[in-house]
Amino acid sequence: MIVQELRKIQDRCKGYLPVEELHALSARTGTPLHRLHEVITFFPHFRLEPPPAVEVRVCRDMACHLRNAGRLERNLKAFAAELDGKQVHVEGVSCLGQCDHAPALVINDHVYWDVDEATLRDRIARALADPDSLPHQHADRSPPGWRIDPYNGEPRYEQIRKFVETRDGDAVLKTLEASGLKGMGGAGFPTHRKWAAVRAEAGPTKYVVCNADESEPGTFKDRELMRRAPHLLVEGMALAGLVTGAAHGYVYIRHEFEEEIEAMERAIEAARAAGLCGDRILGSDLSFPLEVFVSPGNYICGEESALLEAMEDRRAEPRNKPPFPVQAGLYGKPTVINNVETLSWVPAILAHGGEWYKSQGVRGATGLRFVSISGDVNQPGVYEVPFGQTVRELIDQAGGMRDGQQLKAIAPSGPSSGFLPAQARREALPPRFVADHMAADASTFDVLDLPLDSATLGKAGSMLGAAFVAYGDKACMVDNALNCTEFFRNESCGKCVPCRLGSQKLTDLLRSIAAGRDGKGGLSAVGELSETMMLTSICGLGQVAANPLTSLMRHFRDELDEHVERGRCPAGVCRAG
């Protein structure tokens, strides 16, 4: 795979891809140089010139933005200028997946979190003097005692052993169907149906791909699962491969997750050594080789077809559908694509039964899930919770609101969902939600009472995803909508015009509003722009990019009008203040 070869070259050549190395790779693989450059220029992780001696990238999205990442970036830029502006470069970067430890940053590919500014300055100075002196920050790898792990941290792989004995793929699919397990990456497609579709496809070559890219701001649950319970993902993928008859499996993981990459590689090697994956599993005629594919970056790689394009050594631009991956996925072959959490639930469901999993939900919902909660809460982190849990229960689980703040808004699925206010006005909510969840005489709905399940969030005009971000009453929603829109603009692959131009127009409009300039004319066109992007963008990025602004217009009109009509930021955050 060319992408992996480029990564090895860049690691060996101290952070860039020398011309002579590219010529050698081209000759060795028979790949034209222009094809190599097509890939290199798409991914910001790849460099054609030597990097500065010290490169600092400060996360700028959602939770880090709330925790003053912008001020940290400005301060470190000033410090870099004092040291040596040519040798020390500081810039912002899209979400690093450390939202529970905001603000986070990278110094020469070392990810740091929960470190004060004085210590960061010292590390930057040390890196300038000796690039090899930077310490590596380690995260907790201890088993957390979650219900998802039937082995309590001991990788026994009982379900693989059982399958090798029974060869009963039908039983596996029936148990998954009984559980109601759906994809936990956002789409919510029934897992048993996806596996059954690939199983039914003809031909000897099929694949299983785990989407562990996890680049959505506010999302970091898969990171914890891979680092603290990697054996569950190995077993889940192996079972998917054995049930569907797949020839090979890949864990597609973002390059910033160094510890998670190491944890997965160790778990795969241990399973292989024990005969639980690879060739002739447990001495049988069954085989399922499994390996890690390290992504060169970009949020768009979380879209399944863009991910496949990257694995096939092309620019990670989404494909038109159909065909869908279950018919024509990796290398045009039938492919199961699930995310980390979905696959990791499989061993527990097979161990305890489908009804066990289904019965774990509350308030009429079914199943368990993992939530990444960050923002203005005291204990941001990853929590294993039942579907149907309320916003109040989740925030209480995360230690309540920090600094004595009151809840102002939530983003129940990161930037993709837009925002819901703590008190939602009746007229701003969809009629179906009002009919099902509000009393006849109620003028507002308390979002703390909102059950966190896909059906209810859909009725409320939002969506349920892996990321939950809480905003306190000190936040400016115009400022945070701009932050979300800038993320989509930065991460648009640029393939389709509606997304490429539309995300820039949304960003320009919100910047104008935040700066206290007239935004009336632009706001009048947002509805049409949003609808156009939703209907004509190739993938989900363009389809949801307007949600932060449209939700602002629906639920935070008074705050928006303060900026537009009076050029004033009530929170004193924007330049309009």
Coordinates of C-alpha atoms in Angstrom, one line a residue:
M1 CA 0.0 0.0 0.0
I2 CA 1.5 3.3 -1.2
V3 CA 0.1 5.4 1.7
Q4 CA 1.9 3.1 4.2
E5 CA 5.1 3.3 2.3
L6 CA 5.0 7.1 2.2
R7 CA 4.5 7.1 6.0
K8 CA 7.5 4.8 6.5
I9 CA 9.6 7.1 4.3
Q10 CA 8.6 10.2 6.1
D11 CA 9.2 8.7 9.5
R12 CA 12.7 7.5 8.4
C13 CA 13.6 10.8 6.8
K14 CA 12.7 13.0 9.8
G15 CA 9.4 14.4 8.8
Y16 CA 9.3 14.8 5.0
L17 CA 9.5 13.0 1.7
P18 CA 12.8 13.6 -0.2
V19 CA 12.6 13.7 -4.0
E20 CA 15.1 10.8 -4.3
E21 CA 13.0 8.6 -2.1
L22 CA 9.9 9.3 -4.1
H23 CA 11.8 8.4 -7.3
A24 CA 12.9 5.2 -5.7
L25 CA 9.4 4.3 -4.5
S26 CA 8.0 5.0 -8.0
A27 CA 10.6 2.7 -9.6
R28 CA 10.1 0.0 -6.9
T29 CA 6.3 -0.1 -7.1
G30 CA 5.7 0.9 -10.7
T31 CA 3.6 3.9 -9.6
P32 CA 4.0 7.0 -11.7
L33 CA 5.4 10.1 -9.8
H34 CA 2.2 12.1 -10.6
R35 CA 0.2 9.4 -8.8
L36 CA 2.4 9.7 -5.7
H37 CA 2.0 13.5 -5.8
E38 CA -1.8 13.2 -6.1
V39 CA -1.9 11.4 -2.8
I40 CA 0.9 13.4 -1.1
T41 CA -0.8 16.8 -1.8
F42 CA -4.2 15.6 -0.5
F43 CA -3.1 14.7 3.0
P44 CA -1.6 17.5 5.2
H45 CA 0.4 14.9 7.2
F46 CA 2.7 14.4 4.2
R47 CA 5.5 16.9 3.5
L48 CA 7.7 17.5 0.5
E49 CA 10.0 19.9 2.3
P50 CA 11.9 19.5 5.6
P51 CA 9.7 20.7 8.5
P52 CA 10.9 23.3 11.0
A53 CA 13.0 22.0 13.9
V54 CA 10.0 22.3 16.2
E55 CA 6.4 22.1 15.0
V56 CA 3.6 22.9 17.4
R57 CA 0.0 22.3 16.4
V58 CA -2.7 23.4 18.9
C59 CA -6.2 21.7 18.6
R60 CA -8.7 24.4 17.8
D61 CA -12.1 22.5 17.8
M62 CA -15.1 22.5 20.1
A63 CA -13.9 21.4 23.6
C64 CA -10.4 22.8 23.1
H65 CA -12.0 26.0 21.7
L66 CA -14.1 26.2 24.9
R67 CA -11.0 25.8 27.0
N68 CA -9.1 28.7 25.5
A69 CA -7.1 26.9 22.8
G70 CA -7.1 30.1 20.8
R71 CA -5.4 32.1 23.5
L72 CA -2.9 29.2 24.0
E73 CA -2.0 29.2 20.3
R74 CA -1.5 33.0 20.3
N75 CA 0.8 32.8 23.4
L76 CA 2.8 30.0 22.0
K77 CA 3.2 31.9 18.7
A78 CA 4.6 34.8 20.6
F79 CA 7.0 32.5 22.5
A80 CA 8.1 30.9 19.2
A81 CA 8.9 34.3 17.8
E82 CA 11.1 35.0 20.8
L83 CA 13.0 31.7 20.4
D84 CA 13.4 31.5 16.6
G85 CA 10.5 32.1 14.3
K86 CA 12.0 30.2 11.5
Q87 CA 12.8 27.1 13.5
V88 CA 9.7 27.0 15.7
H89 CA 6.3 27.0 13.9
V90 CA 3.0 27.2 15.8
E91 CA -0.4 26.7 14.1
G92 CA -3.9 25.4 14.8
V93 CA -5.0 21.9 13.8
S94 CA -8.2 20.0 13.5
C95 CA -9.4 17.8 16.4
L96 CA -6.8 15.6 17.9
G97 CA -9.3 13.3 19.7
Q98 CA -8.2 14.5 23.2
C99 CA -11.4 16.4 24.0
D100 CA -11.6 15.1 27.5
H101 CA -8.2 16.7 28.2
A102 CA -8.7 20.1 26.4
P103 CA -6.7 21.9 25.3
A104 CA -4.5 19.4 23.6
L105 CA -1.6 20.0 21.2
V106 CA 1.2 18.2 19.3
I107 CA 4.9 19.0 19.5
N108 CA 6.8 17.2 16.8
D109 CA 4.2 14.4 16.7
H110 CA 4.1 14.0 20.4
V111 CA 0.5 14.5 21.7
Y112 CA 0.2 16.4 25.0
W113 CA -2.8 17.2 27.2
D114 CA -3.4 18.5 30.7
V115 CA -0.1 20.4 30.6
D116 CA 0.2 24.0 31.8
E117 CA 1.6 26.6 29.5
A118 CA 4.9 27.0 31.4
T119 CA 5.7 23.3 30.9
L120 CA 4.8 23.5 27.3
R121 CA 7.2 26.5 26.8
D122 CA 9.9 24.4 28.5
R123 CA 9.2 21.5 26.2
I124 CA 9.3 23.6 23.1
A125 CA 12.6 25.1 24.1
R126 CA 14.0 21.6 24.9
A127 CA 12.9 20.3 21.5
L128 CA 14.7 23.2 19.8
A129 CA 17.9 22.4 21.7
D130 CA 17.5 18.6 21.3
P131 CA 14.7 17.2 19.1
D132 CA 15.0 13.8 20.7
S133 CA 14.5 15.1 24.3
L134 CA 10.7 15.3 24.2
P135 CA 9.0 13.0 26.7
H136 CA 6.1 10.8 25.6
Q137 CA 2.9 11.2 27.6
H138 CA 1.2 8.0 28.4
A139 CA -2.5 7.4 29.1
D140 CA -4.2 4.9 31.3
R141 CA -4.4 1.4 29.8
S142 CA -6.0 -0.4 32.8
P143 CA -9.2 -2.4 32.1
P144 CA -12.1 -0.2 33.2
G145 CA -14.6 -2.9 34.2
W146 CA -17.1 -2.0 31.5
R147 CA -20.0 -4.4 30.7
I148 CA -18.8 -4.5 27.1
D149 CA -15.9 -6.8 28.2
P150 CA -17.1 -10.3 29.2
Y151 CA -13.5 -11.2 30.0
N152 CA -12.8 -8.5 32.6
G153 CA -9.6 -7.5 30.8
E154 CA -8.3 -11.0 30.2
P155 CA -8.4 -11.7 26.5
R156 CA -9.8 -15.3 26.4
Y157 CA -11.4 -15.1 22.9
E158 CA -14.1 -17.6 23.9
Q159 CA -16.4 -16.6 21.0
I160 CA -13.7 -17.3 18.4
R161 CA -13.1 -20.7 20.0
K162 CA -16.8 -21.5 19.9
F163 CA -17.2 -20.5 16.3
V164 CA -14.3 -22.7 15.2
E165 CA -16.1 -25.6 16.9
T166 CA -19.6 -24.9 15.6
R167 CA -19.0 -23.1 12.3
D168 CA -22.5 -21.7 12.9
G169 CA -22.6 -18.3 11.2
D170 CA -26.4 -18.3 11.2
A171 CA -26.5 -18.5 15.0
V172 CA -24.1 -15.5 15.2
L173 CA -26.3 -13.4 12.9
K174 CA -29.5 -14.4 14.7
T175 CA -28.0 -13.4 18.0
L176 CA -26.9 -10.0 16.6
E177 CA -30.4 -9.6 15.1
A178 CA -32.0 -10.3 18.5
S179 CA -29.8 -7.8 20.2
G180 CA -30.8 -4.9 17.8
L181 CA -27.1 -3.9 17.6
K182 CA -26.7 -1.1 15.1
G183 CA -23.7 0.8 13.7
M184 CA -22.3 3.1 16.4
G185 CA -20.5 5.4 13.9
G186 CA -23.6 7.5 13.2
A187 CA -25.5 5.8 10.4
G188 CA -27.2 3.3 12.7
F189 CA -27.4 0.5 10.1
P190 CA -28.3 -2.9 11.6
T191 CA -25.1 -4.9 12.1
H192 CA -26.6 -8.3 11.3
R193 CA -27.9 -7.1 8.0
K194 CA -24.6 -5.7 6.9
W195 CA -22.8 -8.9 7.8
A196 CA -25.4 -11.0 6.1
A197 CA -25.2 -9.0 2.9
V198 CA -21.5 -9.5 2.6
R199 CA -21.8 -13.2 3.6
A200 CA -24.3 -13.6 0.7
E201 CA -22.1 -12.1 -1.9
A202 CA -20.4 -14.5 -4.3
G203 CA -16.6 -14.8 -4.7
P204 CA -13.7 -15.9 -2.6
T205 CA -12.3 -12.4 -1.8
K206 CA -14.1 -10.2 0.8
Y207 CA -12.8 -7.8 3.5
V208 CA -13.5 -6.5 6.9
V209 CA -12.5 -2.9 7.7
C210 CA -12.8 -1.3 11.1
N211 CA -13.2 2.5 10.8
A212 CA -11.1 3.7 13.8
D213 CA -10.4 7.1 12.2
E214 CA -12.5 9.0 14.9
S215 CA -11.8 12.5 13.8
E216 CA -15.2 14.1 14.7
P217 CA -14.7 16.9 17.2
G218 CA -16.0 15.7 20.6
T219 CA -15.5 12.0 19.8
F220 CA -12.9 9.9 21.6
K221 CA -14.8 6.7 22.8
D222 CA -13.2 4.4 20.2
R223 CA -9.8 5.7 21.4
E224 CA -10.5 4.4 24.9
L225 CA -11.8 1.0 23.6
M226 CA -8.7 0.4 21.5
R227 CA -6.3 1.4 24.2
R228 CA -7.9 -0.3 27.2
A229 CA -9.7 -3.3 25.6
P230 CA -8.1 -4.0 22.2
H231 CA -8.9 -7.7 22.5
L232 CA -12.6 -7.0 22.0
L233 CA -12.0 -5.3 18.7
V234 CA -9.7 -8.1 17.5
E235 CA -12.3 -10.7 18.4
G236 CA -15.2 -8.7 16.9
M237 CA -13.3 -8.3 13.6
A238 CA -12.2 -11.9 13.5
L239 CA -15.8 -13.0 14.0
A240 CA -17.0 -10.7 11.3
G241 CA -14.4 -12.2 9.0
L242 CA -15.2 -15.8 9.9
V243 CA -19.0 -15.3 9.5
T244 CA -18.8 -13.5 6.2
G245 CA -15.9 -15.5 4.7
A246 CA -13.6 -12.5 4.5
A247 CA -10.0 -13.0 3.4
H248 CA -8.4 -10.1 5.3
G249 CA -9.1 -7.5 8.0
Y250 CA -7.8 -4.0 8.5
V251 CA -8.0 -1.6 11.4
Y252 CA -8.0 1.9 9.8
I253 CA -6.7 4.2 12.6
R254 CA -5.7 7.8 12.6
H255 CA -2.0 8.5 12.9
E256 CA -2.3 10.8 16.0
F257 CA -3.4 7.8 18.0
E258 CA 0.1 6.4 18.7
E259 CA -0.7 4.6 21.9
E260 CA -3.8 3.1 20.4
I261 CA -1.9 1.9 17.3
E262 CA 0.6 0.3 19.6
A263 CA -2.1 -1.4 21.7
M264 CA -3.9 -2.7 18.6
E265 CA -0.7 -4.1 17.1
R266 CA 0.3 -5.8 20.3
A267 CA -3.2 -7.3 20.7
I268 CA -3.2 -8.6 17.1
E269 CA 0.3 -10.1 17.5
A270 CA -0.7 -11.8 20.7
A271 CA -3.8 -13.2 19.1
R272 CA -1.8 -14.4 16.1
A273 CA 0.8 -16.1 18.4
A274 CA -2.1 -17.9 20.2
G275 CA -3.5 -19.1 16.9
L276 CA -6.7 -16.9 17.2
C277 CA -6.2 -14.9 14.0
G278 CA -4.1 -15.3 10.9
D279 CA -3.6 -18.6 9.1
R280 CA -5.2 -21.9 10.3
I281 CA -7.0 -20.4 13.4
L282 CA -6.7 -22.9 16.3
G283 CA -5.3 -25.5 13.9
S284 CA -8.4 -25.4 11.7
D285 CA -8.8 -24.7 8.0
L286 CA -10.1 -21.2 8.9
S287 CA -8.0 -18.2 8.3
F288 CA -8.4 -14.4 8.9
P289 CA -5.2 -12.3 8.7
L290 CA -5.6 -8.9 10.5
E291 CA -3.4 -5.8 10.4
V292 CA -3.4 -2.1 11.3
F293 CA -3.6 0.5 8.5
V294 CA -2.4 3.9 9.8
S295 CA -4.3 6.8 8.2
P296 CA -2.4 9.9 6.9
G297 CA -5.2 12.1 8.3
N298 CA -8.2 14.2 7.3
Y299 CA -11.6 14.1 8.8
I300 CA -13.1 13.1 5.5
C301 CA -11.5 9.6 5.9
G302 CA -14.2 8.9 8.5
E303 CA -16.6 8.6 5.5
E304 CA -16.5 5.0 4.6
S305 CA -15.9 5.3 0.9
A306 CA -13.3 8.0 1.3
L307 CA -11.6 5.7 3.8
L308 CA -11.5 3.0 1.1
E309 CA -10.1 5.4 -1.4
A310 CA -7.2 6.2 1.0
M311 CA -6.6 2.4 1.5
E312 CA -6.4 2.0 -2.3
D313 CA -3.7 4.7 -2.6
R314 CA -5.9 7.5 -3.9
R315 CA -7.0 10.8 -2.7
A316 CA -9.6 10.3 0.1
E317 CA -12.5 11.7 -1.8
P318 CA -15.9 10.1 -1.2
R319 CA -17.4 7.9 -3.9
N320 CA -20.8 8.2 -5.4
K321 CA -23.3 5.5 -4.1
P322 CA -24.5 3.0 -5.2
P323 CA -22.7 0.6 -5.3
F324 CA -22.3 0.3 -1.5
P325 CA -19.3 -1.3 0.2
V326 CA -21.2 -4.5 1.0
Q327 CA -21.3 -5.1 -2.8
A328 CA -18.2 -3.2 -4.0
G329 CA -15.9 -2.0 -1.2
L330 CA -12.2 -2.4 -0.8
Y331 CA -10.6 -3.1 -4.2
G332 CA -14.1 -3.5 -5.5
K333 CA -14.8 -6.5 -3.3
P334 CA -17.7 -7.0 -0.8
T335 CA -16.6 -5.4 2.5
V336 CA -17.9 -5.1 6.0
I337 CA -17.2 -1.6 7.4
N338 CA -18.0 -1.1 11.1
N339 CA -16.6 1.2 13.7
V340 CA -14.6 0.2 16.8
E341 CA -17.6 0.2 19.2
T342 CA -19.9 -1.8 17.0
L343 CA -17.3 -4.6 16.5
S344 CA -16.3 -4.5 20.2
W345 CA -19.8 -5.2 21.4
V346 CA -20.0 -8.5 19.4
P347 CA -18.1 -10.7 22.0
A348 CA -20.3 -9.6 24.9
I349 CA -23.5 -10.0 22.9
L350 CA -22.6 -13.5 21.8
A351 CA -21.5 -14.4 25.4
H352 CA -24.6 -13.1 27.1
G353 CA -27.2 -13.3 24.4
G354 CA -29.1 -10.8 22.2
E355 CA -31.8 -10.3 24.8
W356 CA -29.3 -9.3 27.4
Y357 CA -28.0 -6.4 25.3
K358 CA -31.4 -5.4 24.1
S359 CA -32.7 -5.2 27.7
Q360 CA -30.1 -2.8 28.9
G361 CA -31.8 0.3 27.5
V362 CA -34.2 2.5 29.5
R363 CA -37.4 4.5 28.8
G364 CA -38.3 2.2 25.9
A365 CA -34.9 2.4 24.2
T366 CA -32.8 -0.7 23.7
G367 CA -29.1 -1.5 24.3
L368 CA -26.0 0.1 25.7
R369 CA -23.6 2.5 24.1
F370 CA -20.5 4.6 24.9
V371 CA -20.6 8.4 25.0
S372 CA -17.8 10.8 24.8
I373 CA -18.8 13.9 26.8
S374 CA -16.7 17.0 26.9
G375 CA -17.0 20.8 27.1
D376 CA -18.1 22.6 30.2
V377 CA -18.5 19.6 32.5
N378 CA -16.3 18.7 35.6
Q379 CA -15.4 15.2 34.5
P380 CA -15.3 14.9 30.7
G381 CA -14.6 11.4 29.6
V382 CA -16.0 8.2 28.2
Y383 CA -19.1 6.6 29.8
E384 CA -20.9 3.3 29.2
V385 CA -24.6 4.3 29.3
P386 CA -28.0 2.9 28.4
F387 CA -29.8 4.2 25.3
G388 CA -32.6 6.3 26.6
Q389 CA -30.6 8.0 29.4
T390 CA -31.5 11.6 29.8
V391 CA -29.2 14.6 29.3
R392 CA -29.5 15.4 33.0
E393 CA -28.3 11.9 33.9
L394 CA -25.4 12.0 31.6
I395 CA -24.2 15.5 32.8
D396 CA -24.6 14.3 36.4
Q397 CA -22.5 11.3 35.5
A398 CA -19.8 13.6 34.2
G399 CA -19.7 15.6 37.5
G400 CA -22.1 18.3 36.6
M401 CA -21.4 21.7 35.0
R402 CA -18.0 23.2 35.8
D403 CA -17.4 26.5 37.6
G404 CA -20.9 26.6 38.8
Q405 CA -22.3 27.3 35.3
Q406 CA -25.8 26.6 34.2
L407 CA -26.3 24.5 31.0
K408 CA -26.9 26.8 28.0
A409 CA -26.7 24.3 25.1
I410 CA -25.7 20.9 24.0
A411 CA -24.3 19.5 20.8
P412 CA -25.5 15.8 21.0
S413 CA -23.4 14.7 18.0
G414 CA -20.5 17.1 17.8
P415 CA -20.6 19.8 15.1
S416 CA -22.8 17.6 12.8
S417 CA -25.9 17.9 15.0
G418 CA -25.8 21.7 15.6
F419 CA -27.1 22.9 19.0
L420 CA -30.1 22.4 21.2
P421 CA -30.7 25.1 23.9
A422 CA -31.2 24.2 27.6
Q423 CA -34.8 25.6 27.2
A424 CA -36.2 25.0 23.8
R425 CA -39.1 27.2 22.7
R426 CA -42.2 25.3 21.6
E427 CA -42.4 27.1 18.3
A428 CA -38.8 26.3 17.5
L429 CA -39.3 22.5 17.8
P430 CA -40.7 20.2 15.2
P431 CA -44.5 19.5 15.5
R432 CA -43.9 15.8 15.9
F433 CA -41.6 16.3 18.9
V434 CA -44.0 18.8 20.5
A435 CA -46.9 16.3 20.1
D436 CA -45.0 13.4 21.6
H437 CA -43.0 15.1 24.4
M438 CA -44.6 18.4 25.5
A439 CA -47.7 19.1 27.6
A440 CA -50.4 21.1 25.9
D441 CA -49.8 24.2 28.1
A442 CA -45.9 24.0 28.0
S443 CA -44.1 26.9 26.3
T444 CA -40.6 25.4 26.6
F445 CA -39.0 22.0 26.8
D446 CA -36.2 21.4 29.3
V447 CA -33.4 19.7 27.3
L448 CA -32.2 18.1 30.6
D449 CA -35.2 15.8 30.3
L450 CA -34.4 14.8 26.8
P451 CA -33.8 11.0 26.4
L452 CA -30.7 10.2 24.4
D453 CA -31.9 7.8 21.8
S454 CA -31.8 8.2 18.0
A455 CA -35.6 8.3 17.6
T456 CA -36.2 11.1 20.1
L457 CA -33.2 13.2 18.9
G458 CA -34.5 12.8 15.3
K459 CA -37.9 14.1 16.3
A460 CA -36.2 17.1 18.0
G461 CA -34.6 18.0 14.7
S462 CA -31.1 16.9 15.8
M463 CA -29.2 13.6 15.8
L464 CA -27.5 11.2 18.2
G465 CA -23.9 10.5 17.7
A466 CA -20.8 9.5 19.6
A467 CA -19.9 13.1 20.7
F468 CA -21.7 15.0 23.3
V469 CA -20.5 18.6 24.1
A470 CA -22.0 20.6 26.9
Y471 CA -21.9 24.4 26.8
G472 CA -22.2 26.5 29.9
D473 CA -23.8 30.0 30.3
K474 CA -20.5 31.8 29.7
A475 CA -20.3 30.5 26.1
C476 CA -21.2 32.5 23.0
M477 CA -23.2 30.4 20.6
V478 CA -22.3 32.6 17.6
D479 CA -18.6 32.1 18.4
N480 CA -19.1 28.3 18.8
A481 CA -21.1 28.0 15.6
L482 CA -18.3 29.8 13.8
N483 CA -15.8 27.3 15.3
C484 CA -17.9 24.3 14.0
T485 CA -18.4 25.8 10.6
E486 CA -14.6 26.5 10.3
F487 CA -14.0 22.9 11.1
F488 CA -16.2 21.8 8.2
R489 CA -14.6 24.3 5.9
N490 CA -11.1 23.2 6.8
E491 CA -11.9 19.5 6.4
S492 CA -13.9 19.6 3.2
C493 CA -12.1 17.5 0.6
G494 CA -13.2 20.0 -2.1
K495 CA -14.4 17.3 -4.5
C496 CA -17.9 18.7 -4.9
V497 CA -18.7 22.3 -5.4
P498 CA -21.7 22.6 -3.0
C499 CA -19.6 21.6 0.0
R500 CA -16.4 23.4 -1.1
L501 CA -18.0 26.7 -1.8
G502 CA -20.9 26.4 0.6
S503 CA -18.8 25.7 3.7
Q504 CA -16.7 28.8 2.9
K505 CA -19.8 31.0 2.5
L506 CA -21.1 29.8 5.8
T507 CA -17.8 30.6 7.5
D508 CA -17.5 34.0 5.9
L509 CA -21.1 34.9 7.0
L510 CA -20.5 33.8 10.6
R511 CA -17.2 35.6 10.7
S512 CA -18.9 38.8 9.6
I513 CA -21.6 38.4 12.3
A514 CA -19.1 37.6 15.0
A515 CA -17.1 40.7 14.0
G516 CA -20.2 42.9 14.4
R517 CA -20.6 43.6 10.7
D518 CA -24.0 43.4 9.0
G519 CA -25.1 39.9 8.4
K520 CA -28.8 40.4 7.6
G521 CA -28.5 39.8 3.9
G522 CA -26.5 36.7 4.3
L523 CA -28.8 35.2 6.9
S524 CA -31.7 35.5 4.5
A525 CA -30.0 33.1 2.1
V526 CA -29.0 30.5 4.6
G527 CA -32.1 28.3 4.2
E528 CA -31.6 28.0 0.5
L529 CA -27.9 27.4 0.8
S530 CA -28.4 24.7 3.5
E531 CA -31.0 22.9 1.4
T532 CA -28.7 23.0 -1.7
M533 CA -25.8 21.6 0.3
M534 CA -27.9 18.9 1.8
L535 CA -29.4 17.7 -1.5
T536 CA -26.3 18.0 -3.7
S537 CA -23.2 17.3 -1.6
I538 CA -21.7 13.9 -2.2
C539 CA -21.1 12.9 1.4
G540 CA -22.3 13.7 4.9
L541 CA -19.9 16.5 5.5
G542 CA -21.5 18.9 3.1
Q543 CA -24.9 17.7 4.1
V544 CA -24.5 18.7 7.8
A545 CA -22.1 21.7 7.4
A546 CA -24.9 24.3 7.8
N547 CA -26.4 22.7 10.9
P548 CA -24.5 24.8 13.4
L549 CA -25.8 28.0 11.8
T550 CA -29.3 26.8 11.1
S551 CA -29.7 25.6 14.7
L552 CA -28.4 29.0 15.9
M553 CA -31.1 30.7 13.8
R554 CA -33.8 28.4 15.2
H555 CA -32.9 28.3 18.8
F556 CA -30.6 31.2 19.7
R557 CA -32.3 34.0 17.6
D558 CA -32.0 36.6 20.4
E559 CA -28.3 36.1 20.8
L560 CA -27.8 36.1 17.0
D561 CA -29.8 39.3 16.7
E562 CA -27.6 41.0 19.4
H563 CA -24.7 40.4 17.0
V564 CA -26.5 41.3 13.8
E565 CA -28.7 44.2 14.9
R566 CA -26.5 45.7 17.6
G567 CA -23.0 44.6 16.8
R568 CA -22.7 43.3 20.3
C569 CA -21.7 39.9 21.8
P570 CA -23.6 39.5 25.1
A571 CA -21.0 37.0 26.3
G572 CA -18.1 39.4 25.5
V573 CA -16.4 36.7 23.5
C574 CA -16.6 37.9 19.9
R575 CA -15.1 41.0 18.5
A576 CA -18.6 42.3 18.3
G577 CA -18.4 42.6 22.1

